[in-house]
Amino acid sequence: MASRRSSSFESHELLDTNHNPHVKSNIPKPVILRGLVCILGACLAALLLLIFSIVHFNSFPKKSLHYSSDLTRNILVKKIHSHNDYWRDRPLYTALSYGVQSVEADVWYLPEQSKTDTLYVGHSLASLTDERTFQRLYIDPLSNILSRTNPDSKFMSLSNHVNGVFDTDSYATLYLFVDFKTDGDALWPHVYNALEPLRSKGYLTYFDEDEETWHNGPITVIGTGNTPYKKVSELRKRDFFFDSPLENLNASYPSTIGPIASCALGKLVGEVKEISGLDDSQYQKLRKLVDDAHSKDILTRVWDTPWWPKIKQQNIWREILRAGSDFLNADDLEYASEFM
Ligand SMILES: *[C@@H]1O[C@H](CO)[C@@H](O)[C@H](O)[C@H]1NC(C)=O
């Protein structure tokens, strides 16, 4: 009650003061002083805020100060193959963020379901959706990234080289494995045509059969799964290559058709029983196949390696690398990028 009375008294006093300027204020001095300090403080705070925002926004990099290819800056390129890349949270981008140089997309052509030539990407029928298409997950993002690493500028007109996706190594090509899940011959024209946006911009590596010359591009496409060997081998300006059988690199598989050869570990050396990894004869067998591929200018990838116990996986991975094999086939990209 007391406080309420005192406050009504104060407001009455204030009212009186306002109405008659000659009447000396009855407000005690410390209250005026406190009021002044408050106003001054507020002004100071506003001024500081203004100065801070001017300094802050001037020093903060504006969009115009970014450089075009900064998406992959600082990322070092590693010979890792992103197995079933599309099932990561961000297909392609997650792999690139770890410097992974090879990604794999499983493509399906299901004309009865779509009535269009849409290519679906997924591991199984259950994972397919209308939205997850080859174009949206791979072709469009790659076009977008490459238009950033090859900006349309007066400076780039001085360059006679098409940059790759990696800012730290613009000559590194990105291997795009296309795993044909449905009938190869039916899929072939659709996959080949789907690459047109990359092809027309000169983004695809190709081998010219007539001139017998390589033209390195930012993307090297490798068909695997049901990819029809005949269609690939018949291309004269070949910008679509074949994932050759590492266990059987005969004369049908020159590097100009298959610049990479792959095989499941078990098929190459049999079952690895020991937790310590390959035994000596298995290691020698692997080493010989890898050396043979390298003598033909073919890179290698060994897949389907044991993943558990972890120590077994590590021992086998070390031996695969010690044997000189090129691409580490990985499901856990973060782990693989640290392992290297
Ligand atoms: C190479 O091996 C494949 C089987 O992988 C066979 O179809 C082909 O005829 C062989 N080519 C030669 C030149 O021996």
Short mmCIF file of C-alpha atoms and ligand atoms in Angstrom, two decimals:
data_model
loop_
_atom_site.label_atom_id
_atom_site.label_comp_id
_atom_site.label_asym_id
_atom_site.label_seq_id
_atom_site.Cartn_x
_atom_site.Cartn_y
_atom_site.Cartn_z
CA MET A 1 0.00 0.00 0.00
CA ALA A 2 2.77 2.39 0.93
CA SER A 3 4.52 2.17 -2.38
CA ARG A 4 1.34 2.73 -4.32
CA ARG A 5 0.64 5.89 -2.40
CA SER A 6 4.13 7.24 -2.89
CA SER A 7 4.02 6.66 -6.64
CA SER A 8 0.76 8.52 -7.07
CA PHE A 9 2.25 11.34 -5.11
CA GLU A 10 5.26 11.56 -7.40
CA SER A 11 3.19 11.69 -10.56
CA HIS A 12 1.11 14.48 -9.09
CA GLU A 13 4.25 16.46 -8.35
CA LEU A 14 5.56 15.94 -11.88
CA LEU A 15 2.28 17.13 -13.36
CA ASP A 16 2.55 20.32 -11.37
CA THR A 17 6.06 21.00 -12.56
CA ASN A 18 5.11 20.59 -16.20
CA HIS A 19 2.26 23.02 -15.97
CA ASN A 20 4.22 25.73 -14.30
CA PRO A 21 7.84 26.16 -15.45
CA HIS A 22 8.49 28.83 -12.84
CA VAL A 23 7.82 26.56 -10.02
CA LYS A 24 11.06 25.08 -8.94
CA SER A 25 11.06 21.34 -9.43
CA ASN A 26 10.40 19.31 -6.38
CA ILE A 27 12.15 16.28 -7.89
CA PRO A 28 15.22 15.50 -5.85
CA LYS A 29 18.59 16.11 -7.62
CA PRO A 30 19.79 12.47 -7.64
CA VAL A 31 16.72 11.48 -9.65
CA ILE A 32 17.50 14.05 -12.40
CA LEU A 33 21.09 12.94 -12.41
CA ARG A 34 20.07 9.33 -12.75
CA GLY A 35 17.77 10.24 -15.63
CA LEU A 36 20.55 12.10 -17.41
CA VAL A 37 22.95 9.20 -16.98
CA CYS A 38 20.33 6.87 -18.43
CA ILE A 39 19.78 9.06 -21.51
CA LEU A 40 23.51 9.52 -22.00
CA GLY A 41 24.04 5.78 -21.64
CA ALA A 42 21.40 5.03 -24.22
CA CYS A 43 22.99 7.51 -26.66
CA LEU A 44 26.39 5.98 -26.11
CA ALA A 45 25.05 2.48 -26.66
CA ALA A 46 23.33 3.56 -29.90
CA LEU A 47 26.56 5.20 -31.10
CA LEU A 48 28.63 2.11 -30.30
CA LEU A 49 26.10 -0.07 -32.10
CA LEU A 50 26.31 2.20 -35.15
CA ILE A 51 30.12 2.16 -35.17
CA PHE A 52 30.17 -1.62 -34.67
CA SER A 53 27.77 -2.26 -37.52
CA ILE A 54 29.70 0.04 -39.90
CA VAL A 55 33.00 -1.67 -39.08
CA HIS A 56 31.47 -5.14 -39.07
CA PHE A 57 29.70 -4.90 -42.39
CA ASN A 58 32.65 -3.26 -44.09
CA SER A 59 35.11 -5.93 -42.99
CA PHE A 60 32.73 -8.87 -43.57
CA PRO A 61 33.46 -10.36 -46.99
CA LYS A 62 30.80 -9.29 -49.41
CA LYS A 63 29.60 -11.78 -51.97
CA SER A 64 31.57 -9.91 -54.61
CA LEU A 65 34.78 -10.61 -52.71
CA HIS A 66 34.36 -14.39 -52.84
CA TYR A 67 36.10 -16.16 -55.68
CA SER A 68 34.14 -18.35 -58.00
CA SER A 69 35.74 -21.75 -57.32
CA ASP A 70 35.86 -21.47 -53.52
CA LEU A 71 33.41 -24.38 -53.03
CA THR A 72 36.30 -26.88 -52.95
CA ARG A 73 39.08 -24.63 -51.63
CA ASN A 74 41.45 -26.29 -49.14
CA ILE A 75 40.20 -29.76 -50.07
CA LEU A 76 43.01 -32.11 -51.06
CA VAL A 77 42.21 -34.74 -53.67
CA LYS A 78 42.34 -38.38 -52.53
CA LYS A 79 42.05 -41.61 -54.50
CA ILE A 80 38.91 -42.77 -52.72
CA HIS A 81 35.89 -44.23 -54.45
CA SER A 82 32.56 -43.26 -52.91
CA HIS A 83 30.71 -46.56 -53.08
CA ASN A 84 26.95 -46.03 -53.51
CA ASP A 85 27.55 -42.31 -53.29
CA TYR A 86 23.88 -41.41 -53.70
CA TRP A 87 22.85 -42.74 -50.28
CA ARG A 88 24.77 -40.07 -48.41
CA ASP A 89 22.91 -37.05 -47.03
CA ARG A 90 24.22 -34.93 -49.86
CA PRO A 91 25.08 -37.07 -52.84
CA LEU A 92 28.21 -35.86 -54.67
CA TYR A 93 28.77 -32.86 -52.35
CA THR A 94 29.61 -34.97 -49.30
CA ALA A 95 32.16 -36.90 -51.35
CA LEU A 96 33.71 -33.73 -52.76
CA SER A 97 33.95 -32.27 -49.25
CA TYR A 98 36.35 -35.12 -48.36
CA GLY A 99 38.36 -34.74 -51.58
CA VAL A 100 37.00 -38.05 -52.89
CA GLN A 101 37.97 -38.40 -56.55
CA SER A 102 35.50 -41.06 -57.64
CA VAL A 103 31.75 -41.37 -57.09
CA GLU A 104 29.29 -44.08 -58.06
CA ALA A 105 25.63 -43.75 -58.99
CA ASP A 106 23.34 -46.73 -59.63
CA VAL A 107 20.93 -45.86 -62.43
CA TRP A 108 17.61 -47.45 -63.31
CA TYR A 109 15.54 -47.07 -66.46
CA LEU A 110 11.91 -48.02 -65.83
CA PRO A 111 9.84 -46.80 -68.82
CA GLU A 112 6.69 -48.56 -67.60
CA GLN A 113 6.76 -46.58 -64.35
CA SER A 114 7.65 -43.15 -65.64
CA LYS A 115 6.60 -43.05 -69.33
CA THR A 116 9.61 -40.78 -69.81
CA ASP A 117 13.33 -41.35 -70.21
CA THR A 118 13.97 -40.36 -66.59
CA LEU A 119 16.87 -42.20 -64.98
CA TYR A 120 16.33 -43.03 -61.33
CA VAL A 121 19.18 -43.32 -58.86
CA GLY A 122 19.11 -45.74 -55.95
CA HIS A 123 20.32 -48.96 -54.44
CA SER A 124 17.08 -50.90 -54.68
CA LEU A 125 13.55 -50.45 -55.98
CA ALA A 126 12.46 -49.42 -52.47
CA SER A 127 14.81 -46.44 -52.52
CA LEU A 128 13.65 -44.97 -55.83
CA THR A 129 11.57 -41.79 -55.89
CA ASP A 130 10.44 -39.42 -58.62
CA GLU A 131 12.77 -36.74 -57.29
CA ARG A 132 15.99 -38.74 -57.02
CA THR A 133 17.04 -38.69 -60.65
CA PHE A 134 20.44 -38.89 -62.32
CA GLN A 135 19.96 -35.38 -63.61
CA ARG A 136 19.10 -33.83 -60.25
CA LEU A 137 21.64 -35.71 -58.15
CA TYR A 138 24.60 -35.63 -60.53
CA ILE A 139 24.29 -33.88 -63.88
CA ASP A 140 22.86 -30.56 -62.64
CA PRO A 141 25.18 -30.26 -59.61
CA LEU A 142 28.24 -31.11 -61.72
CA SER A 143 27.27 -28.53 -64.37
CA ASN A 144 26.78 -26.01 -61.62
CA ILE A 145 30.10 -26.71 -59.87
CA LEU A 146 32.03 -26.68 -63.15
CA SER A 147 30.49 -23.41 -64.22
CA ARG A 148 31.89 -22.02 -60.98
CA THR A 149 35.39 -23.44 -61.48
CA ASN A 150 35.27 -22.17 -65.07
CA PRO A 151 33.67 -18.75 -64.65
CA ASP A 152 32.77 -16.73 -67.68
CA SER A 153 35.27 -13.95 -67.08
CA LYS A 154 37.84 -11.90 -69.01
CA PHE A 155 40.54 -13.71 -67.00
CA MET A 156 39.37 -17.19 -67.89
CA SER A 157 39.47 -16.26 -71.56
CA LEU A 158 43.29 -16.38 -71.13
CA SER A 159 43.11 -20.05 -70.08
CA ASN A 160 43.34 -22.90 -72.57
CA HIS A 161 42.45 -25.48 -69.95
CA VAL A 162 39.09 -26.56 -68.54
CA ASN A 163 39.30 -26.68 -64.74
CA GLY A 164 38.09 -29.67 -62.79
CA VAL A 165 35.88 -29.65 -59.71
CA PHE A 166 38.78 -29.36 -57.24
CA ASP A 167 40.12 -25.91 -56.54
CA THR A 168 43.42 -27.30 -55.17
CA ASP A 169 44.12 -29.40 -58.27
CA SER A 170 42.28 -28.15 -61.30
CA TYR A 171 43.81 -30.93 -63.45
CA ALA A 172 42.36 -33.73 -61.34
CA THR A 173 39.49 -35.41 -63.15
CA LEU A 174 36.50 -36.67 -61.17
CA TYR A 175 35.57 -40.27 -62.00
CA LEU A 176 31.82 -40.68 -62.33
CA PHE A 177 30.93 -44.37 -62.16
CA VAL A 178 27.52 -45.14 -63.60
CA ASP A 179 26.32 -48.54 -62.44
CA PHE A 180 23.71 -49.84 -64.90
CA LYS A 181 21.09 -51.60 -62.78
CA THR A 182 18.56 -52.45 -65.49
CA ASP A 183 19.01 -53.86 -69.00
CA GLY A 184 22.25 -52.45 -70.45
CA ASP A 185 21.17 -51.94 -74.05
CA ALA A 186 17.91 -50.27 -72.99
CA LEU A 187 19.73 -47.99 -70.56
CA TRP A 188 22.58 -47.09 -72.87
CA PRO A 189 21.04 -44.35 -75.09
CA HIS A 190 19.42 -42.66 -72.08
CA VAL A 191 22.59 -42.52 -70.01
CA TYR A 192 24.62 -41.42 -73.02
CA ASN A 193 22.15 -38.61 -73.77
CA ALA A 194 21.84 -37.60 -70.12
CA LEU A 195 25.52 -36.61 -70.25
CA GLU A 196 24.91 -34.12 -73.06
CA PRO A 197 24.96 -30.98 -70.85
CA LEU A 198 28.46 -31.97 -69.65
CA ARG A 199 29.59 -33.14 -73.09
CA SER A 200 28.52 -29.97 -74.90
CA LYS A 201 30.50 -27.83 -72.48
CA GLY A 202 33.68 -29.87 -73.05
CA TYR A 203 33.60 -31.25 -69.50
CA LEU A 204 34.05 -34.95 -70.41
CA THR A 205 37.36 -36.75 -70.84
CA TYR A 206 37.43 -38.46 -74.23
CA PHE A 207 39.66 -40.63 -76.33
CA ASP A 208 39.66 -39.97 -80.05
CA GLU A 209 40.02 -43.38 -81.73
CA ASP A 210 40.82 -41.88 -85.14
CA GLU A 211 43.55 -39.58 -83.94
CA GLU A 212 44.54 -41.89 -81.06
CA THR A 213 44.67 -38.99 -78.64
CA TRP A 214 43.40 -38.41 -75.13
CA HIS A 215 41.57 -35.22 -74.21
CA ASN A 216 41.46 -34.88 -70.46
CA GLY A 217 38.36 -33.28 -69.02
CA PRO A 218 37.03 -32.51 -65.54
CA ILE A 219 34.78 -35.61 -65.55
CA THR A 220 35.69 -39.12 -66.65
CA VAL A 221 32.63 -41.35 -66.97
CA ILE A 222 33.03 -45.07 -66.31
CA GLY A 223 30.20 -47.52 -66.94
CA THR A 224 29.90 -50.52 -64.66
CA GLY A 225 27.24 -53.12 -63.77
CA ASN A 226 25.25 -53.96 -66.92
CA THR A 227 27.10 -51.39 -69.09
CA PRO A 228 27.22 -52.88 -72.62
CA TYR A 229 30.92 -53.33 -73.51
CA LYS A 230 30.12 -53.33 -77.22
CA LYS A 231 28.52 -49.87 -77.15
CA VAL A 232 31.48 -48.40 -75.29
CA SER A 233 34.08 -50.06 -77.54
CA GLU A 234 32.30 -48.86 -80.70
CA LEU A 235 32.47 -45.16 -79.81
CA ARG A 236 34.93 -43.32 -82.05
CA LYS A 237 35.05 -40.24 -79.86
CA ARG A 238 34.85 -42.19 -76.63
CA ASP A 239 33.71 -40.14 -73.63
CA PHE A 240 32.19 -43.15 -71.88
CA PHE A 241 34.53 -45.81 -70.58
CA PHE A 242 34.27 -49.34 -69.28
CA ASP A 243 35.05 -50.62 -65.80
CA SER A 244 37.35 -53.45 -66.88
CA PRO A 245 37.72 -56.77 -65.04
CA LEU A 246 40.93 -56.51 -63.00
CA GLU A 247 41.10 -60.30 -62.77
CA ASN A 248 41.13 -60.68 -66.56
CA LEU A 249 42.80 -57.77 -68.34
CA ASN A 250 43.12 -59.33 -71.79
CA ALA A 251 43.52 -57.51 -75.11
CA SER A 252 39.82 -56.55 -75.15
CA TYR A 253 40.43 -54.08 -72.33
CA PRO A 254 43.04 -51.49 -73.29
CA SER A 255 43.23 -48.35 -71.15
CA THR A 256 41.54 -46.43 -73.96
CA ILE A 257 38.38 -48.47 -73.30
CA GLY A 258 38.85 -49.06 -69.59
CA PRO A 259 41.16 -46.59 -67.82
CA ILE A 260 40.17 -48.21 -64.51
CA ALA A 261 39.82 -51.91 -63.72
CA SER A 262 37.99 -53.25 -60.67
CA CYS A 263 37.25 -56.50 -58.95
CA ALA A 264 35.88 -57.85 -55.68
CA LEU A 265 38.71 -58.83 -53.36
CA GLY A 266 37.36 -62.37 -52.89
CA LYS A 267 37.36 -62.99 -56.64
CA LEU A 268 40.98 -61.82 -56.89
CA VAL A 269 42.57 -63.69 -54.00
CA GLY A 270 39.89 -65.86 -52.39
CA GLU A 271 38.53 -65.46 -48.89
CA VAL A 272 40.69 -63.57 -46.41
CA LYS A 273 40.48 -65.63 -43.23
CA GLU A 274 43.02 -64.02 -40.98
CA ILE A 275 42.36 -60.89 -38.96
CA SER A 276 45.92 -59.88 -39.82
CA GLY A 277 44.89 -59.54 -43.47
CA LEU A 278 46.10 -61.18 -46.68
CA ASP A 279 48.50 -64.07 -46.41
CA ASP A 280 51.69 -63.94 -48.43
CA SER A 281 50.43 -65.78 -51.51
CA GLN A 282 47.26 -63.64 -51.57
CA TYR A 283 49.33 -60.49 -51.34
CA GLN A 284 51.63 -61.62 -54.19
CA LYS A 285 48.63 -62.46 -56.34
CA LEU A 286 47.12 -59.02 -55.78
CA ARG A 287 50.44 -57.27 -56.35
CA LYS A 288 50.91 -59.04 -59.68
CA LEU A 289 47.44 -58.06 -60.95
CA VAL A 290 47.95 -54.43 -59.91
CA ASP A 291 51.41 -54.30 -61.54
CA ASP A 292 50.00 -55.83 -64.70
CA ALA A 293 47.22 -53.19 -64.84
CA HIS A 294 49.70 -50.37 -64.23
CA SER A 295 51.96 -51.65 -67.02
CA LYS A 296 48.95 -51.11 -69.29
CA ASP A 297 48.25 -47.60 -67.91
CA ILE A 298 45.16 -48.83 -66.12
CA LEU A 299 44.25 -47.71 -62.59
CA THR A 300 42.85 -50.23 -60.12
CA ARG A 301 40.08 -50.51 -57.57
CA VAL A 302 39.44 -53.42 -55.24
CA TRP A 303 35.94 -53.57 -53.77
CA ASP A 304 33.96 -55.71 -51.36
CA THR A 305 36.63 -55.88 -48.70
CA PRO A 306 35.71 -57.10 -45.18
CA TRP A 307 34.49 -54.21 -42.98
CA TRP A 308 34.51 -55.95 -39.62
CA PRO A 309 36.27 -56.35 -37.30
CA LYS A 310 37.69 -52.91 -38.00
CA ILE A 311 41.25 -54.06 -37.43
CA LYS A 312 40.82 -56.66 -40.17
CA GLN A 313 39.55 -54.00 -42.54
CA GLN A 314 42.47 -51.75 -41.69
CA ASN A 315 45.01 -54.51 -42.26
CA ILE A 316 43.48 -55.40 -45.61
CA TRP A 317 43.23 -51.79 -46.73
CA ARG A 318 46.89 -51.25 -45.87
CA GLU A 319 47.89 -54.27 -47.93
CA ILE A 320 45.76 -53.20 -50.87
CA LEU A 321 47.51 -49.84 -50.81
CA ARG A 322 50.92 -51.44 -50.24
CA ALA A 323 50.28 -53.58 -53.33
CA GLY A 324 49.96 -50.27 -55.19
CA SER A 325 46.21 -50.37 -55.88
CA ASP A 326 44.85 -46.90 -56.67
CA PHE A 327 41.30 -46.36 -55.47
CA LEU A 328 40.20 -47.25 -51.97
CA ASN A 329 36.60 -48.39 -52.19
CA ALA A 330 34.86 -46.74 -49.22
CA ASP A 331 31.48 -46.54 -47.57
CA ASP A 332 32.62 -44.35 -44.68
CA LEU A 333 34.20 -41.42 -46.48
CA GLU A 334 35.30 -39.55 -43.39
CA TYR A 335 37.09 -42.62 -42.08
CA ALA A 336 38.68 -43.36 -45.46
CA SER A 337 39.88 -39.79 -45.90
CA GLU A 338 41.64 -39.97 -42.52
CA PHE A 339 43.02 -43.42 -43.29
CA MET A 340 44.90 -42.31 -46.37
C1 LIG B 1 38.73 -61.19 -72.89
O1 LIG B 1 37.89 -61.73 -71.90
C2 LIG B 1 36.49 -61.61 -72.16
C3 LIG B 1 35.77 -62.10 -70.95
O2 LIG B 1 35.97 -61.21 -69.89
C4 LIG B 1 36.15 -62.38 -73.42
O3 LIG B 1 34.77 -62.22 -73.69
C5 LIG B 1 36.97 -61.83 -74.55
O4 LIG B 1 36.74 -62.58 -75.73
C6 LIG B 1 38.45 -61.85 -74.21
N1 LIG B 1 39.17 -61.13 -75.26
C7 LIG B 1 40.30 -61.62 -75.81
C8 LIG B 1 40.91 -60.75 -76.88
O5 LIG B 1 40.78 -62.67 -75.50
#
